[in-house]
Tab-separated table of C-alpha atoms in Angstrom:
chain	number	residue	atom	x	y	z
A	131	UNK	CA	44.740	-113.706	93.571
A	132	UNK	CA	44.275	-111.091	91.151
A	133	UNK	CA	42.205	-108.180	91.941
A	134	UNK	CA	41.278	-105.695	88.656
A	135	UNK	CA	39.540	-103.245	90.689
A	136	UNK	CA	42.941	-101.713	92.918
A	137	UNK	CA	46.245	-101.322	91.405
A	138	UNK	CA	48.289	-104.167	92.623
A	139	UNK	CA	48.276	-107.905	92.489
A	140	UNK	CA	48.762	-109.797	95.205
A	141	UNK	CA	50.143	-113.400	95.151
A	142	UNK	CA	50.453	-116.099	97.856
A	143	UNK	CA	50.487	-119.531	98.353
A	144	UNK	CA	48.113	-120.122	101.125
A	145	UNK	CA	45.283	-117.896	101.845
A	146	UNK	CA	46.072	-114.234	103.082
A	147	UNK	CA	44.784	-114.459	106.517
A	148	UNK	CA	47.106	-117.200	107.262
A	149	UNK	CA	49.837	-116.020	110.130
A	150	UNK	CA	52.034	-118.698	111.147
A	151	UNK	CA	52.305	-120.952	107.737
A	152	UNK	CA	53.297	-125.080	109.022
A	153	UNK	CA	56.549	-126.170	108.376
A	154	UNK	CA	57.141	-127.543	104.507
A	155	UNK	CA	54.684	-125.292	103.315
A	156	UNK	CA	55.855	-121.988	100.935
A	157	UNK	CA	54.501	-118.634	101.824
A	158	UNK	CA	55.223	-115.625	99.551
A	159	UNK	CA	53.818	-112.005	98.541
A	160	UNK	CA	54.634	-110.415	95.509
A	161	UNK	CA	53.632	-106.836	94.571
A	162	UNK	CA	53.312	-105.587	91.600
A	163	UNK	CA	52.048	-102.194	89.868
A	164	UNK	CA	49.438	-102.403	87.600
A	165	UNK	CA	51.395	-100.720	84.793
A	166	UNK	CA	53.342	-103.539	84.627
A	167	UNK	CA	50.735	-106.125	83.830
A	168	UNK	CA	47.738	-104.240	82.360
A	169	UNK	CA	45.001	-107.176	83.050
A	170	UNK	CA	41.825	-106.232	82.956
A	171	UNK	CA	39.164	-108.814	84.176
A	172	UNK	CA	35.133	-108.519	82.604
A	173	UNK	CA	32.898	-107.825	84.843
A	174	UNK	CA	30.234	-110.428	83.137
A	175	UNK	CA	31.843	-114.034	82.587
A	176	UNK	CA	32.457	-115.096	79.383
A	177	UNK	CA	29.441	-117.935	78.121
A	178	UNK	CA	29.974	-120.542	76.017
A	179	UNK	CA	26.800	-120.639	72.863
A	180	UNK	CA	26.474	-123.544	70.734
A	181	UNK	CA	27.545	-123.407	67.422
A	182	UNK	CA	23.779	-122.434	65.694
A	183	UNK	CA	24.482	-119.264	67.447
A	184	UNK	CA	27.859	-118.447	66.868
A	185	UNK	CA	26.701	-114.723	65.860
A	186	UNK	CA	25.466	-113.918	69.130
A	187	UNK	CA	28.951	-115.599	70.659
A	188	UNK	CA	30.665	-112.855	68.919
A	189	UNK	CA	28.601	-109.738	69.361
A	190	UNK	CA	28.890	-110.691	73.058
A	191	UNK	CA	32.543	-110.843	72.847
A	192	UNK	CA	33.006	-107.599	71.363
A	193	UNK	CA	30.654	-105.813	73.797
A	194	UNK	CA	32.799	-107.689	76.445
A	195	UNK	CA	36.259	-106.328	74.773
A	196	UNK	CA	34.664	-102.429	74.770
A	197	UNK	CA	33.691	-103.005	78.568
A	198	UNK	CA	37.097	-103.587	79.383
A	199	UNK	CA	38.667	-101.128	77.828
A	200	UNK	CA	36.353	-98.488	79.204
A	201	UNK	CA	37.510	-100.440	82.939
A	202	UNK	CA	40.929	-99.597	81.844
A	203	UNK	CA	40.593	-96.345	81.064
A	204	UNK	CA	39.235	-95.654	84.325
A	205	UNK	CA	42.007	-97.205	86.032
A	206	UNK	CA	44.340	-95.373	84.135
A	207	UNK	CA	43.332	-92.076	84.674
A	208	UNK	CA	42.705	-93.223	88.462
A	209	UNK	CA	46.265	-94.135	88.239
A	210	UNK	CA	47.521	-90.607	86.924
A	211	UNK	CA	49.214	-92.907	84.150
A	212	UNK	CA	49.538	-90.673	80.365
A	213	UNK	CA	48.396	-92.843	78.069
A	214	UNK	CA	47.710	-89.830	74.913
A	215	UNK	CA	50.150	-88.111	72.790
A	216	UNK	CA	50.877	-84.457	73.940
A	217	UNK	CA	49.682	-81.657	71.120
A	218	UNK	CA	53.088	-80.415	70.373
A	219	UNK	CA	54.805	-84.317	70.611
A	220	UNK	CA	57.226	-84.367	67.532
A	221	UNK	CA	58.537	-88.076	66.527
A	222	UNK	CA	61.760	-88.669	64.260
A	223	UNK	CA	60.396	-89.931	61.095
A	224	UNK	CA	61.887	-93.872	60.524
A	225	UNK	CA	62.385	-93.164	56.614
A	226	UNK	CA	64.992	-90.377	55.460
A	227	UNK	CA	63.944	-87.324	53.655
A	228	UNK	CA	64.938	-88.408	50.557
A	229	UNK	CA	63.145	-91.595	50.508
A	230	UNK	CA	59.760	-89.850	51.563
A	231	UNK	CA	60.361	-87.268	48.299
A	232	UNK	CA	60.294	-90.338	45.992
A	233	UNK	CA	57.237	-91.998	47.397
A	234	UNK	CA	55.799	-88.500	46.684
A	235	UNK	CA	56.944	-88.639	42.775
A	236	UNK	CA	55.819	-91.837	43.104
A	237	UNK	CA	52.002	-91.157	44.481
A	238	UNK	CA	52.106	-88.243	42.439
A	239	UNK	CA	53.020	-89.860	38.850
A	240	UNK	CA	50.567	-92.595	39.869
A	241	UNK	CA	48.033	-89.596	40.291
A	242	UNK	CA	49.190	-87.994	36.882
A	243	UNK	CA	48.787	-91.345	35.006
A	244	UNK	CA	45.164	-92.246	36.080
A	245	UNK	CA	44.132	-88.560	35.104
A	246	UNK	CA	45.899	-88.575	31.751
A	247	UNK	CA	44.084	-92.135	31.201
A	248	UNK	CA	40.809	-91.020	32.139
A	249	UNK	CA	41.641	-87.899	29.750
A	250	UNK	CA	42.353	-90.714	26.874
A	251	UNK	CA	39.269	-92.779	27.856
A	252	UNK	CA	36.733	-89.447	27.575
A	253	UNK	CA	38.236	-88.421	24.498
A	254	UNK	CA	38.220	-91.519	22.725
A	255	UNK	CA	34.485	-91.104	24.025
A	256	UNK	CA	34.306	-88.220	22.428
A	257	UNK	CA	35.522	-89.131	19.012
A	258	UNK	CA	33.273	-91.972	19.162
A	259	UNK	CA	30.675	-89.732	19.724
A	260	UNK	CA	31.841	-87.283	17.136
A	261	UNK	CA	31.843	-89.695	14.111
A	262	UNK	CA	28.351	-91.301	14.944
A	263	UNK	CA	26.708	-88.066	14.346
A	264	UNK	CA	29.126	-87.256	11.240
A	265	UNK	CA	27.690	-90.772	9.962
A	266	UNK	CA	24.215	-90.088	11.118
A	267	UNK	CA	24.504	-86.766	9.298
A	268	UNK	CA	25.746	-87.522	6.354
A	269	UNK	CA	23.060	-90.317	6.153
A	270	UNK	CA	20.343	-87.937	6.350
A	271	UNK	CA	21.808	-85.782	3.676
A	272	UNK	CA	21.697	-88.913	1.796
A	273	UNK	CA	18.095	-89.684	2.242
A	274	UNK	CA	17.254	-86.180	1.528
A	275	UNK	CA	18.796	-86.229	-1.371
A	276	UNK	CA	16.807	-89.520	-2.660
A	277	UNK	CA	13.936	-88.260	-1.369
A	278	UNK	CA	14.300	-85.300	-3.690
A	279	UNK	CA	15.316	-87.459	-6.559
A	280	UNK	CA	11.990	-89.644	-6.016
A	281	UNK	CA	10.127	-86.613	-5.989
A	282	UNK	CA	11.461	-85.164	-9.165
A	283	UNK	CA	11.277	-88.499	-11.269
A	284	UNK	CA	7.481	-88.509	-10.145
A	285	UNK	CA	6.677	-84.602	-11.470
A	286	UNK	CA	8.664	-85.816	-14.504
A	287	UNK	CA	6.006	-88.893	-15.286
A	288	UNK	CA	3.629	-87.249	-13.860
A	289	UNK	CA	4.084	-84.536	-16.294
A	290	UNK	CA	4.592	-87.440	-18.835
A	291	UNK	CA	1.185	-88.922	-18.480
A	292	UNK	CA	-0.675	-85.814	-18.103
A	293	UNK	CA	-0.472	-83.892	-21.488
A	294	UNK	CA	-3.005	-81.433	-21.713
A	295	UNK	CA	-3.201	-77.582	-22.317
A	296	UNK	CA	-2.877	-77.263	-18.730
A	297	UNK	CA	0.727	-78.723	-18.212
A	298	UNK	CA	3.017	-76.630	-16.895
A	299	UNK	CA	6.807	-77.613	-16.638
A	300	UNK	CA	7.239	-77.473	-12.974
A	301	UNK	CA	11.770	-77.635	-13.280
A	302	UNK	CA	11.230	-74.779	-15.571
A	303	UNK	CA	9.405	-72.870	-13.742
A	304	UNK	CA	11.373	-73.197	-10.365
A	305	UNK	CA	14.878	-71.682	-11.983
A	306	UNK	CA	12.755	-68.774	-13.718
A	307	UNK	CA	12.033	-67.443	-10.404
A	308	UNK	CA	14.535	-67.862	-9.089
A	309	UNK	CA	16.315	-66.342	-11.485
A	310	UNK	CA	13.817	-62.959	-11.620
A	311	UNK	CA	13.897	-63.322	-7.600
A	312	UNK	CA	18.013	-62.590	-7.930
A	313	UNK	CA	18.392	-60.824	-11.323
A	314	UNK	CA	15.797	-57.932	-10.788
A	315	UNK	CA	14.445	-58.370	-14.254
A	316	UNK	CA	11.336	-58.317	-15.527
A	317	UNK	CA	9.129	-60.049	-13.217
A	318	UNK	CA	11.584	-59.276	-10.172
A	319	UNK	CA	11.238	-57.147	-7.310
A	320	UNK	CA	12.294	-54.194	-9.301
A	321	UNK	CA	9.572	-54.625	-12.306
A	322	UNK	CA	7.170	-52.339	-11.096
A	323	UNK	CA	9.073	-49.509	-9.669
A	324	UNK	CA	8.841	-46.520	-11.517
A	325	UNK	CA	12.141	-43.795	-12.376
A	326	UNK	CA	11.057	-40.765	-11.115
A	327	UNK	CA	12.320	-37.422	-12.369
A	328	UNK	CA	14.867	-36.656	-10.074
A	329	UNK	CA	16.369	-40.407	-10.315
A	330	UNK	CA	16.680	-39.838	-14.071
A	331	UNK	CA	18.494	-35.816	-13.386
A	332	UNK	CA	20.852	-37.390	-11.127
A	333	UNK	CA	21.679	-40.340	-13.365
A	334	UNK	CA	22.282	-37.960	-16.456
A	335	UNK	CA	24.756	-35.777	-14.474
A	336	UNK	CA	26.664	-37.995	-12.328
A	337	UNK	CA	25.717	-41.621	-13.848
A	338	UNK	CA	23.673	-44.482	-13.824
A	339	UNK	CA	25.074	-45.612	-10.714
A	340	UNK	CA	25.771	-49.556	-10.805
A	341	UNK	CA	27.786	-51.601	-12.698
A	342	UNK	CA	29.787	-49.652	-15.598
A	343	UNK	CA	30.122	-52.520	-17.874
A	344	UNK	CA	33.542	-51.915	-18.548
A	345	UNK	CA	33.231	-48.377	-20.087
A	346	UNK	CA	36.577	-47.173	-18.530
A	347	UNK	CA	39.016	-49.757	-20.055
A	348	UNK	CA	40.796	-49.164	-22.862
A	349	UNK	CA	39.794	-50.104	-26.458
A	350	UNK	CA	41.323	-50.678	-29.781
A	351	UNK	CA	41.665	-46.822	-30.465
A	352	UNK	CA	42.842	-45.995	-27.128
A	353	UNK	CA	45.565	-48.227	-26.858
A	354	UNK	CA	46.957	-47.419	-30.557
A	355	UNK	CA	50.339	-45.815	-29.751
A	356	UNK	CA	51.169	-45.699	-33.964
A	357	UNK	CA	51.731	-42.742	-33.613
A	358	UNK	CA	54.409	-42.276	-30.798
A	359	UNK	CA	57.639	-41.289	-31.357
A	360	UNK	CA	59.580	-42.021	-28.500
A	361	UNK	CA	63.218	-40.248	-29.914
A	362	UNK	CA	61.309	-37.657	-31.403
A	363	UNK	CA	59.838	-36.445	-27.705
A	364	UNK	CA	62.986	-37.183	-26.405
A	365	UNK	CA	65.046	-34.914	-28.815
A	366	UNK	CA	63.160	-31.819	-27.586
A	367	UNK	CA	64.769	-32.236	-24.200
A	368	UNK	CA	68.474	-31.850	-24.878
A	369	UNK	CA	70.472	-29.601	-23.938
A	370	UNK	CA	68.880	-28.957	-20.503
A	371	UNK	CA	70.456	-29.741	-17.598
A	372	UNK	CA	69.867	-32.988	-16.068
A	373	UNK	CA	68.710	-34.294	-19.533
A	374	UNK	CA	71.861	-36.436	-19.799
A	375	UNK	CA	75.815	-36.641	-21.269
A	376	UNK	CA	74.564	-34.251	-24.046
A	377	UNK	CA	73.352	-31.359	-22.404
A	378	UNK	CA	76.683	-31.103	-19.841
A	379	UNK	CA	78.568	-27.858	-19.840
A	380	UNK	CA	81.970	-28.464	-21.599
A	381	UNK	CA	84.850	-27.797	-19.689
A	382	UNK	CA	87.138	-25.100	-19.552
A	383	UNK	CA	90.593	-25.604	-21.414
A	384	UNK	CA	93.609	-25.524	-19.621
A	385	UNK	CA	96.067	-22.422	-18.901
A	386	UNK	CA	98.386	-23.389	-21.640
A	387	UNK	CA	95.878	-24.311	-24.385
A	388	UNK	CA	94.352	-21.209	-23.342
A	389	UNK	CA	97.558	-19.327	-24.564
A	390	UNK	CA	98.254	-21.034	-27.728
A	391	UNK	CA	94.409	-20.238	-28.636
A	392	UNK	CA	95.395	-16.561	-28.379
A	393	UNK	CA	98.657	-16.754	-30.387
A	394	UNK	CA	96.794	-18.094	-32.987
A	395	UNK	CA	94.178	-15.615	-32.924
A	396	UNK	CA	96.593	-12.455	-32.865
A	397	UNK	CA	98.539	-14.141	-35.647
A	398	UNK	CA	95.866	-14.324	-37.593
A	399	UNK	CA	95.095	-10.436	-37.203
């Protein structure tokens, strides 16, 4: 008969209160811990559901199942029996070293890979992105410029049909100012502004001040060299020293030349 609640089973043939067994008949007791056979009877019995509810068959197994272990928990600890791992519990690893190091590369190149893909994916993205508005740009410069095409063609036939004293040429117009808005002409900003005095003092003694126009280069008379003489303002120079082979210090003669020159001249005498 097994009994869940203590810590042993016991096991006999006949009923336990039975003393003197009859002859023919086997009578035993075996005794065994409950570490050894870790049964664990529910205290609710197990009831059998037809098959419509099936569902509620197994949410009342697995309420049975947590029952039990929470029975054999108690028992355990009732039993003094460690059943956790200790905090400082160290376990040889079953794989080498060496074999955990390349499932490591391994993870991590996997790891590298998806990132470098995703990289790919966003910037493809990207230059997807990129050229749409290239192409949506260079569509509206496109339409602007027909739109300003359309609009010039109609001031030209509009200036076409209308021909009266009124008619103003509207193309012509737009480049004139513009060019008095950048030239500073007549009809620029600078038109109306007055020299005063002391504008016109300073621009007679130190310049005009802008643009020279070129009045420091040299002209047809400055750059006439006919009448240079290159040898003839060269000639003036020799004879000084440094000048060249010319203007070298001649030697003096040797001892014996020396002596013959004065033989001749006392012979002479």
């Amino acid at each position: 008969m097994r009994n869940p609640a203590g810590s042993y089973i016991e096991t006999t043939k006949q009923a336990k209160g039975v003393s003197n067994p009859p002859q023919g008949n086997l009578c035993f007791m075996v005794v065994y811990p409950w570490s050894d056979q870790n049964e664990v009877l529910p205290e609710q019995p197990r009831i059998r559901v037809c098959q419509p509810h099936r569902l509620h068959q197994l949410t009342f197994s697995a309420k049975q199942a947590l029952e039990a272990v929470a029975q054999a928990r108690r028992i355990i600890i009732a039993a003094k029996i460690p059943f956790t791992r200790p905090v400082g519990y160290f376990c040889e690893m079953l794989k080498t070293e060496e074999h955990m190091t390349k499932i490591g590369a391994k993870v991590t190149e996997e790891k590298e890979a998806a990132k470098a893909a995703e990289l790919a994916r966003k910037q493809r993205l990207n230059r997807k992105y990129g050229k749409k508005i290239q192409v949506e740009r260079e569509q509206e410069k496109q339409q602007q410029v027909t739109e300003n095409k359309k609009k010039l063609n109609m001031l030209r036939k509009r200036k076409t049909a209308e021909k009266d004293e009124f008619d103003i040429d509207v193309e012509e117009e737009m480049f004139e100012d513009r060019d008095k808005k950048f030239r500073g002409g007549k009809g620029g900003k600078k038109a109306d502004k007055k020299i005063s005095k002391k504008r016109e003092a300073k621009n007679e003694k130190y310049g005009h001040g802008g643009k020279k126009r070129g009045l420091k280069r040299n002209d047809r008379e400055s750059a006439d060299k006919d009448d240079f003489n290159a040898s003839k303002n060269k000639s003036q120079f020799r004879g000084l020293k440094g000048s060249g082979s010319r203007g070298k210090k001649a030697q003096r003669p040797g001892k014996q030349r020396r002596q013959n020159m004065r033989s001749r001249t006392a012979s002479r005498k």
